[in-house]
CSV table of C-alpha atoms (C1' of nucleotides) in Angstrom, one decimal:
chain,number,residue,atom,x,y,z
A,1,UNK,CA,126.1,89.8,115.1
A,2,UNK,CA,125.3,91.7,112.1
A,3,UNK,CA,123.8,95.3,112.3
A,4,UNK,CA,125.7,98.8,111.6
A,5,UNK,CA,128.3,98.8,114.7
A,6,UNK,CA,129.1,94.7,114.6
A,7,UNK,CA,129.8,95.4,110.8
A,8,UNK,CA,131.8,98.6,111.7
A,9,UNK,CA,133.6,97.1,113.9
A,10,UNK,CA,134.4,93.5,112.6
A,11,UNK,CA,135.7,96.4,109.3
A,12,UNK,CA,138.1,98.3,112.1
A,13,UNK,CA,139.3,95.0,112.6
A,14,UNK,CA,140.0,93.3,109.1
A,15,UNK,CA,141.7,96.6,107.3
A,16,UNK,CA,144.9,96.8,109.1
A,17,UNK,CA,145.2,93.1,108.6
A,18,UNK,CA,143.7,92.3,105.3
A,19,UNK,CA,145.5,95.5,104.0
A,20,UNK,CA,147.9,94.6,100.8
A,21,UNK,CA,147.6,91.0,100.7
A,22,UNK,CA,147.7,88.8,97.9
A,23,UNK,CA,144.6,86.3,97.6
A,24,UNK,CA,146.4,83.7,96.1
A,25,UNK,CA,143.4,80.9,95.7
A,26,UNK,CA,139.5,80.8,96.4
A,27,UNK,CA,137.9,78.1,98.1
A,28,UNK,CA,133.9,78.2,97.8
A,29,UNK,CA,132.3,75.9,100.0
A,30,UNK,CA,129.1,77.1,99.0
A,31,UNK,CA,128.2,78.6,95.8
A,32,UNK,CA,125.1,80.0,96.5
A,33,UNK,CA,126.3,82.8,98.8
A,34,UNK,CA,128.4,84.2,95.8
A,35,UNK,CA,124.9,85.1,94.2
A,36,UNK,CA,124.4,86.1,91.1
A,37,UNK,CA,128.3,85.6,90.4
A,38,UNK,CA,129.4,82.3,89.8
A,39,UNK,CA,132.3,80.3,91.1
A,40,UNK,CA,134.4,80.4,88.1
A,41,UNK,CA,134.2,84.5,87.9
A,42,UNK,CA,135.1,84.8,91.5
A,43,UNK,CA,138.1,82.8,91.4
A,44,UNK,CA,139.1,84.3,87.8
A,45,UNK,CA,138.6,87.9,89.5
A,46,UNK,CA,140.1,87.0,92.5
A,47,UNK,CA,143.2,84.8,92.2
A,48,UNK,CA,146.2,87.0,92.6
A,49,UNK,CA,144.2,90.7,93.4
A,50,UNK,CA,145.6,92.5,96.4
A,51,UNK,CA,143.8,93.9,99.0
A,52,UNK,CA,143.7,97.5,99.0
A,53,UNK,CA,141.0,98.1,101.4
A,54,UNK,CA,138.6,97.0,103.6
A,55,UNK,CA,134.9,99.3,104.4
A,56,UNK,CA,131.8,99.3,105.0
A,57,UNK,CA,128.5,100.7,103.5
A,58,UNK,CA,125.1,100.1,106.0
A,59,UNK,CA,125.1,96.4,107.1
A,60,UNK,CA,127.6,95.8,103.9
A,61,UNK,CA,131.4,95.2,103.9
A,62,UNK,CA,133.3,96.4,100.8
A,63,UNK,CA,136.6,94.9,99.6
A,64,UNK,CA,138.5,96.9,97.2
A,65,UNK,CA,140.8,94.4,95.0
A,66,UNK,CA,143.4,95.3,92.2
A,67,UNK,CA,143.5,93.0,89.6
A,68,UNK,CA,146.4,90.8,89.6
A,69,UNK,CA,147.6,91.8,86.0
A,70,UNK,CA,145.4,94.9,85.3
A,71,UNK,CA,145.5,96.5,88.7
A,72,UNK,CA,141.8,98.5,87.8
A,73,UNK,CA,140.5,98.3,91.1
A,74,UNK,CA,137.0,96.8,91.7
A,75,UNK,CA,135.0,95.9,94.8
A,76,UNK,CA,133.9,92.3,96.4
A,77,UNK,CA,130.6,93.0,98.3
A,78,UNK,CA,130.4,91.0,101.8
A,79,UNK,CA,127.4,91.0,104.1
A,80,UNK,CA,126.7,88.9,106.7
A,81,UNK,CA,123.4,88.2,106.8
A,82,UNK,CA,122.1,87.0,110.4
A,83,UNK,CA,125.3,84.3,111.2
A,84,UNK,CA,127.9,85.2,109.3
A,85,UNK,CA,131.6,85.8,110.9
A,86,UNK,CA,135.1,86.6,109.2
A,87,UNK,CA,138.3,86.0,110.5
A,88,UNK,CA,141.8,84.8,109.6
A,89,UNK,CA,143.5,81.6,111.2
A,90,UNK,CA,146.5,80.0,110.6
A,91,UNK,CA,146.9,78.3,107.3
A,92,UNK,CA,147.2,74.9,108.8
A,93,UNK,CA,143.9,75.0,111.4
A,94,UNK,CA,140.7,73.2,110.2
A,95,UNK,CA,137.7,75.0,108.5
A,96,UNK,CA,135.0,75.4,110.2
A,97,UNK,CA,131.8,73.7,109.5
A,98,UNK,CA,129.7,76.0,108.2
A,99,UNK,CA,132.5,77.5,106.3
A,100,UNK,CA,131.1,79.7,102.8
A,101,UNK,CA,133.9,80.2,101.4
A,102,UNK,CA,138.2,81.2,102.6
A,103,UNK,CA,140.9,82.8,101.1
A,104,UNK,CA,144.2,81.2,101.2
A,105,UNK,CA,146.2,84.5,101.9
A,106,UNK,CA,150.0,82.5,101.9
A,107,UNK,CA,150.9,82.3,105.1
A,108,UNK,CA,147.3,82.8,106.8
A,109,UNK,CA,143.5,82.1,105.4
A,110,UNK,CA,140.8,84.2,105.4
A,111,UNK,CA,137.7,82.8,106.5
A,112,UNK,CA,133.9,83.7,105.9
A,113,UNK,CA,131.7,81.0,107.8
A,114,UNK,CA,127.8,81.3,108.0
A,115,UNK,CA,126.1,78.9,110.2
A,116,UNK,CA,122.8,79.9,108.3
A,117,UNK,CA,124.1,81.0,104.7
A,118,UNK,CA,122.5,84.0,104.4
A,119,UNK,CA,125.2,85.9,104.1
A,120,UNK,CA,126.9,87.3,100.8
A,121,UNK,CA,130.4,87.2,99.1
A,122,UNK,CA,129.8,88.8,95.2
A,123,UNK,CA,131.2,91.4,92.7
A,124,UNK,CA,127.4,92.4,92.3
A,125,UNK,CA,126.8,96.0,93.4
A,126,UNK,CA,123.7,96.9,92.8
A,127,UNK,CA,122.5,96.5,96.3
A,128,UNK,CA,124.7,99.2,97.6
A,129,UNK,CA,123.3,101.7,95.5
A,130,UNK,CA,119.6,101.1,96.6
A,131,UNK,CA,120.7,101.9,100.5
A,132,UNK,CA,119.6,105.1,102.2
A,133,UNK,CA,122.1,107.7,103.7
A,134,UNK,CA,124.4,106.5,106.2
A,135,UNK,CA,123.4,107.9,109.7
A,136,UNK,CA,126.4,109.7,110.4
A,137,UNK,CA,126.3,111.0,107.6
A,138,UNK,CA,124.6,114.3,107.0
A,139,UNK,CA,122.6,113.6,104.2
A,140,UNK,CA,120.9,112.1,107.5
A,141,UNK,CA,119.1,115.4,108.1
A,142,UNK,CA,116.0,115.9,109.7
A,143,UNK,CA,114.7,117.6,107.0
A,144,UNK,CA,115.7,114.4,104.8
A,145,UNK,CA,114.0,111.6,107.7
A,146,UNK,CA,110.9,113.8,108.0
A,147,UNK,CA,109.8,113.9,104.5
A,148,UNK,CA,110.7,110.0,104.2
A,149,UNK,CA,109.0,109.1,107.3
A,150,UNK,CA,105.7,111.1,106.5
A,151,UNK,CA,105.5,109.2,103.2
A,152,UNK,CA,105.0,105.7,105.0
A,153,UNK,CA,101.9,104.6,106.6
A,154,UNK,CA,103.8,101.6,108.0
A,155,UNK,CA,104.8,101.5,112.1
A,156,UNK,CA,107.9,103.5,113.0
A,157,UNK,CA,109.4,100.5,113.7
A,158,UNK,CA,109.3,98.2,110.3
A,159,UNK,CA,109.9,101.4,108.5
A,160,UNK,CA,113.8,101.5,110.5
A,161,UNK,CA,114.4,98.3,109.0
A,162,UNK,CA,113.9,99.9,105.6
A,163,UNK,CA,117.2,100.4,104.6
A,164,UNK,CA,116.5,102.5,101.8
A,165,UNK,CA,115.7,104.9,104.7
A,166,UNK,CA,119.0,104.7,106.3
A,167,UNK,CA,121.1,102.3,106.3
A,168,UNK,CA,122.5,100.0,108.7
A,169,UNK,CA,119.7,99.9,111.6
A,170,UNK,CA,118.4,96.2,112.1
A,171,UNK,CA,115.8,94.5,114.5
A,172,UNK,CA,117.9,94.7,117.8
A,173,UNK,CA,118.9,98.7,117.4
A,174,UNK,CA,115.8,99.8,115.6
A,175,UNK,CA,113.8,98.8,118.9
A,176,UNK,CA,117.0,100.3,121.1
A,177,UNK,CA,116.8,103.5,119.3
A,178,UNK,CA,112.9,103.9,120.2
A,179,UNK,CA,113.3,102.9,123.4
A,180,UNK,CA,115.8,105.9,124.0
A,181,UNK,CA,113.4,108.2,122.0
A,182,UNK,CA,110.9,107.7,124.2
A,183,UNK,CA,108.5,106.9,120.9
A,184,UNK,CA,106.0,103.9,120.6
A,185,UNK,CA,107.4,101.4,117.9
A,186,UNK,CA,103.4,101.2,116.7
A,187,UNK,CA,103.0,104.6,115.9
A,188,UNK,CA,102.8,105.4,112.2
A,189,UNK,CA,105.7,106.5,110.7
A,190,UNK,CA,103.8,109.6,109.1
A,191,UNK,CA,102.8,110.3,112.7
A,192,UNK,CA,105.9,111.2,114.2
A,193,UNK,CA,106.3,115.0,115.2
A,194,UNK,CA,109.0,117.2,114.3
A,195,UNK,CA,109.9,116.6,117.4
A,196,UNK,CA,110.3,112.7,117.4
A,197,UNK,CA,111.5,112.7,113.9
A,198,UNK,CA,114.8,115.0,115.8
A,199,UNK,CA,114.8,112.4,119.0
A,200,UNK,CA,114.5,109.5,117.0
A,201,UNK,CA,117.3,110.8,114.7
A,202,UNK,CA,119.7,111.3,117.6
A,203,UNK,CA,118.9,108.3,119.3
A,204,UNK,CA,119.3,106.5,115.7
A,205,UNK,CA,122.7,107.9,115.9
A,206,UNK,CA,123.7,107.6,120.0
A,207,UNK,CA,122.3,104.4,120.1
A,208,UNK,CA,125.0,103.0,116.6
A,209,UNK,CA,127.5,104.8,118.3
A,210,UNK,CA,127.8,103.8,121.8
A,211,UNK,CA,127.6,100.2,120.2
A,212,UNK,CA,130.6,100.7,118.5
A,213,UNK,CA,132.4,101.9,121.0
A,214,UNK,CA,131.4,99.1,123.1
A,215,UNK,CA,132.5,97.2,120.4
A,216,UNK,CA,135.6,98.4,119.9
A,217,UNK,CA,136.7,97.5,123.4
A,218,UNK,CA,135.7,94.3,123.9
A,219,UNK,CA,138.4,91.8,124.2
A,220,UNK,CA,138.7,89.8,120.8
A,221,UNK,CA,139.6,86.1,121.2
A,222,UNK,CA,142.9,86.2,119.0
A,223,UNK,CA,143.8,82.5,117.8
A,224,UNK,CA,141.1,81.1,118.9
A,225,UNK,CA,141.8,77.8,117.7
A,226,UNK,CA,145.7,77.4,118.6
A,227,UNK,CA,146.0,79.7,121.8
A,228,UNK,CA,148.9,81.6,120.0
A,229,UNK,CA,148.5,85.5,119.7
A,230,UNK,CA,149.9,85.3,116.4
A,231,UNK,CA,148.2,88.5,115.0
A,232,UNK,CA,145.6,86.7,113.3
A,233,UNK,CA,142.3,87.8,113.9
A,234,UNK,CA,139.1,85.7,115.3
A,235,UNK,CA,136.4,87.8,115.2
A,236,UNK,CA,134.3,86.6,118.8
A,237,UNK,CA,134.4,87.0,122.1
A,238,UNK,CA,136.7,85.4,125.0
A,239,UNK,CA,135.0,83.5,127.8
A,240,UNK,CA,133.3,85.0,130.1
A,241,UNK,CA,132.0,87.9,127.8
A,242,UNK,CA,130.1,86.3,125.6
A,243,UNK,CA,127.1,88.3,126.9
A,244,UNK,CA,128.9,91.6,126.4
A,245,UNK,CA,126.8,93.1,124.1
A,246,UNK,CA,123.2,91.5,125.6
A,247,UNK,CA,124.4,93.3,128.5
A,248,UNK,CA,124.5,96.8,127.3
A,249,UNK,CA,120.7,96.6,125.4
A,250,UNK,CA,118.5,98.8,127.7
A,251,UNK,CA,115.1,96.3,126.1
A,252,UNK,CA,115.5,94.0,123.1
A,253,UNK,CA,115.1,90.4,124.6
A,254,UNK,CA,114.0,91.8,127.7
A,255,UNK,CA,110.4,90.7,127.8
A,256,UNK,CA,109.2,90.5,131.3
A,257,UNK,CA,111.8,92.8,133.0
A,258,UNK,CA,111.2,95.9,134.7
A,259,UNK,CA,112.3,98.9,132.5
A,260,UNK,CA,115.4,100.4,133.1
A,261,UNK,CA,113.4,104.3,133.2
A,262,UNK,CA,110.2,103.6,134.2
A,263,UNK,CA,109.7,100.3,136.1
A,264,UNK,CA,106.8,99.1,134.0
A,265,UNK,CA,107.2,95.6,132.3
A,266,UNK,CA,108.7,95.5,129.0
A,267,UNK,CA,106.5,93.9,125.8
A,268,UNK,CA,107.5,91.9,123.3
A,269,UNK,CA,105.1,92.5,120.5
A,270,UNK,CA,105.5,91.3,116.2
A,271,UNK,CA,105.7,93.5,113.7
A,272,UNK,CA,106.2,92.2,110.4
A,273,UNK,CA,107.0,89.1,111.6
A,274,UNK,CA,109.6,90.4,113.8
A,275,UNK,CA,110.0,90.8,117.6
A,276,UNK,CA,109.9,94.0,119.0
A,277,UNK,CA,110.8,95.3,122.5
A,278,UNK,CA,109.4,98.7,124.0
A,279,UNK,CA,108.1,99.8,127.0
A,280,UNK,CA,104.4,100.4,127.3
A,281,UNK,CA,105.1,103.0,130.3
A,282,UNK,CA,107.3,105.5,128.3
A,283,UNK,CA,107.4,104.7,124.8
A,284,UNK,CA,104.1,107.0,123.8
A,285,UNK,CA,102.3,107.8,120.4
A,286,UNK,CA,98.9,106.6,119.3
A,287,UNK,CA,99.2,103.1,117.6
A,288,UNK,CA,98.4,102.6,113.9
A,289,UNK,CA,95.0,102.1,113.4
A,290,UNK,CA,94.2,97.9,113.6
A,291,UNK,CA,93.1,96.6,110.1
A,292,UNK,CA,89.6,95.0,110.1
A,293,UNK,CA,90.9,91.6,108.4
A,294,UNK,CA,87.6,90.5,106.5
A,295,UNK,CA,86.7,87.3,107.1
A,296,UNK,CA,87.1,84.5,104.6
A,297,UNK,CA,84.8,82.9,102.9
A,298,UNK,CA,85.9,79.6,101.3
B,1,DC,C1',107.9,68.6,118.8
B,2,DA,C1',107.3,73.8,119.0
B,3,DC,C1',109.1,78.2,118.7
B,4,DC,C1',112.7,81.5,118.3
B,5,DA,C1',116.9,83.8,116.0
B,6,DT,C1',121.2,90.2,114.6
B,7,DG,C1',118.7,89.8,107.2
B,8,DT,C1',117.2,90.2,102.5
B,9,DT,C1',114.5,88.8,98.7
B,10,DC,C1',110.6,86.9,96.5
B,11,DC,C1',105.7,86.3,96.0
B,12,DT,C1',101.1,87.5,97.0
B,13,DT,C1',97.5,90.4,98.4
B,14,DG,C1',95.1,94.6,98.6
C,1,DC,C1',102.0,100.3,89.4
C,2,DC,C1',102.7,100.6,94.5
C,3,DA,C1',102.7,99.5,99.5
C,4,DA,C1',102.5,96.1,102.9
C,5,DG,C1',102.7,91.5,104.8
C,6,DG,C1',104.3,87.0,104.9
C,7,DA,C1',107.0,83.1,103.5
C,8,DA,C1',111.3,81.4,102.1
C,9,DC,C1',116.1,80.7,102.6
C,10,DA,C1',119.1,76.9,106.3
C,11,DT,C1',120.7,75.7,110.6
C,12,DG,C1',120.9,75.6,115.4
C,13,DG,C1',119.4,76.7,120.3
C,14,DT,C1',116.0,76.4,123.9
DNA sequence: CACCATGTTCCTTG
DNA sequence: CCAAGGAACATGGT
């Protein structure tokens, strides 16, 4: 679930019911996700800070706290890596497996599961302040993208995922975004036109956009696990939507169907050792120029 | 068993 | 030193 608009939306979501709470007690399940800060620190930090506010930065969430007896505010760094979920549930209901570590909120419990444990949950900053502009943001100018993009040699496509570029565009939108720019995900990134460095800007920003507001409408599955709408948020989908979002992609994980513009067949090719999705029929640009691999002599 | 998966961070190679 | 590529991380679904 985890690009810009899952993040932005699962954020919508969590401030109005995270706001001003009291995190009375910390339960890590598993340590390493709180990377590089330990157990002890988060607990120390955390026991008795209220929730001021909940936000997001690229693919990041950011909790601001105040300190239970020095109320300096200070931030608690989430991301989701490529499983993660949060949600609160009723004080009483079971954690979930793969649960990384909950909150125990009083009178509800806040809970961060990761089926894969990729995800983050730490007072360490500094990845923040390596991220690129935000696209709606206009530091996001063309004149910004154009000069970044002509400094890479690498395909259009790996350099989205860069998100010292901009942050917040993963696998599925970076190939979405191309698709609706009409530009090859194998051309060079230093070979996009003035142009296809405006397109792809727009599209970067269309495509994030009309996600979240897909997003934002989709039914949420409140109290999942007891069938009460107690105001308690579970951050999924209800039967019968769970293909909601798959739905709405125009070619990521569409291999073999016909596309949606042109007819022709849409590719699956790797790049970086990721998939990507375009179609061969309208996504133009010359292809970066194979490297000879020499052969190896043992 | 094989391969695939929404992300980031190391390590190696060139 | 830098850029680019790949593996690792950990678990589950086809």
């Amino acid at each position: 679930m985890p690009e810009l608009p899952e993040v932005e939306v699962l954020v919508r979501h969590l401030a109005p019911v995270l706001a001003n709470r009291i995190i009375r007690d910390v339960e890590v399940r598993r340590a390493k996700i709180l990377r590089p800060t330990s157990e002890r620190q988060i607990r120390d930090r955390l026991r008795g800070a209220r929730i001021a506010g909940v936000s997001r930065r690229g693919k990041y969430l950011l909790f601001t706290l105040e300190g239970a007896r020095t109320k300096a505010p200070f931030q608690l760094v989430g991301h989701l890596g490529m499983t993660g979920r949060m949600y609160l549930q009723p004080s009483a209901a079971p954690l979930p497996k793969h649960t990384a570590v909950a909150f125990d909120l009083g009178d509800a419990r806040f809970v961060f599961e990761d089926t894969r444990y990729f995800g983050r949950l730490t007072l360490d900053t500094t990845a923040i302040a390596a991220l690129g502009p935000e696209p709606f943001d206009e530091a996001f100018s063309v004149d910004y993208f154009a000069t970044a993009l002509r400094r890479s040699a690498q395909s259009i496509k790996v350099k989205l995922l860069d998100q010292s570029l901009v942050a917040g565009v993963g696998n599925i939108y970076a190939s979405e975004a191309l698709f609706c720019a009409g530009i090859s995900p194998r051309l060079a990134a230093r070979r996009l036109a003035r142009e296809q460095v405006e397109r792809l800007r727009e599209t970067i920003r269309s495509v994030l956009d009309e996600a979240i507001g897909l997003g934002s409408t989709v039914p949420l599955n409140w109290g999942a696990e007891t069938g009460e709408r107690n105001g308690l948020f579970y951050y999924g989908l209800t039967s019968g939507t769970s293909r909601y979002y798959e739905e709405r992609l125009r070619v990521y994980d569409r291999a073999g169907e016909p596309c949606v513009r042109c007819g022709v067949s849409i590719q699956r090719l790797v790049q970086a050792a990721r998939s990507t999705y375009y179609c061969p029929g309208c996504q133009t640009g010359r292809r970066v120029t194979a490297k000879i691999k020499p052969a190896k002599i043992s």
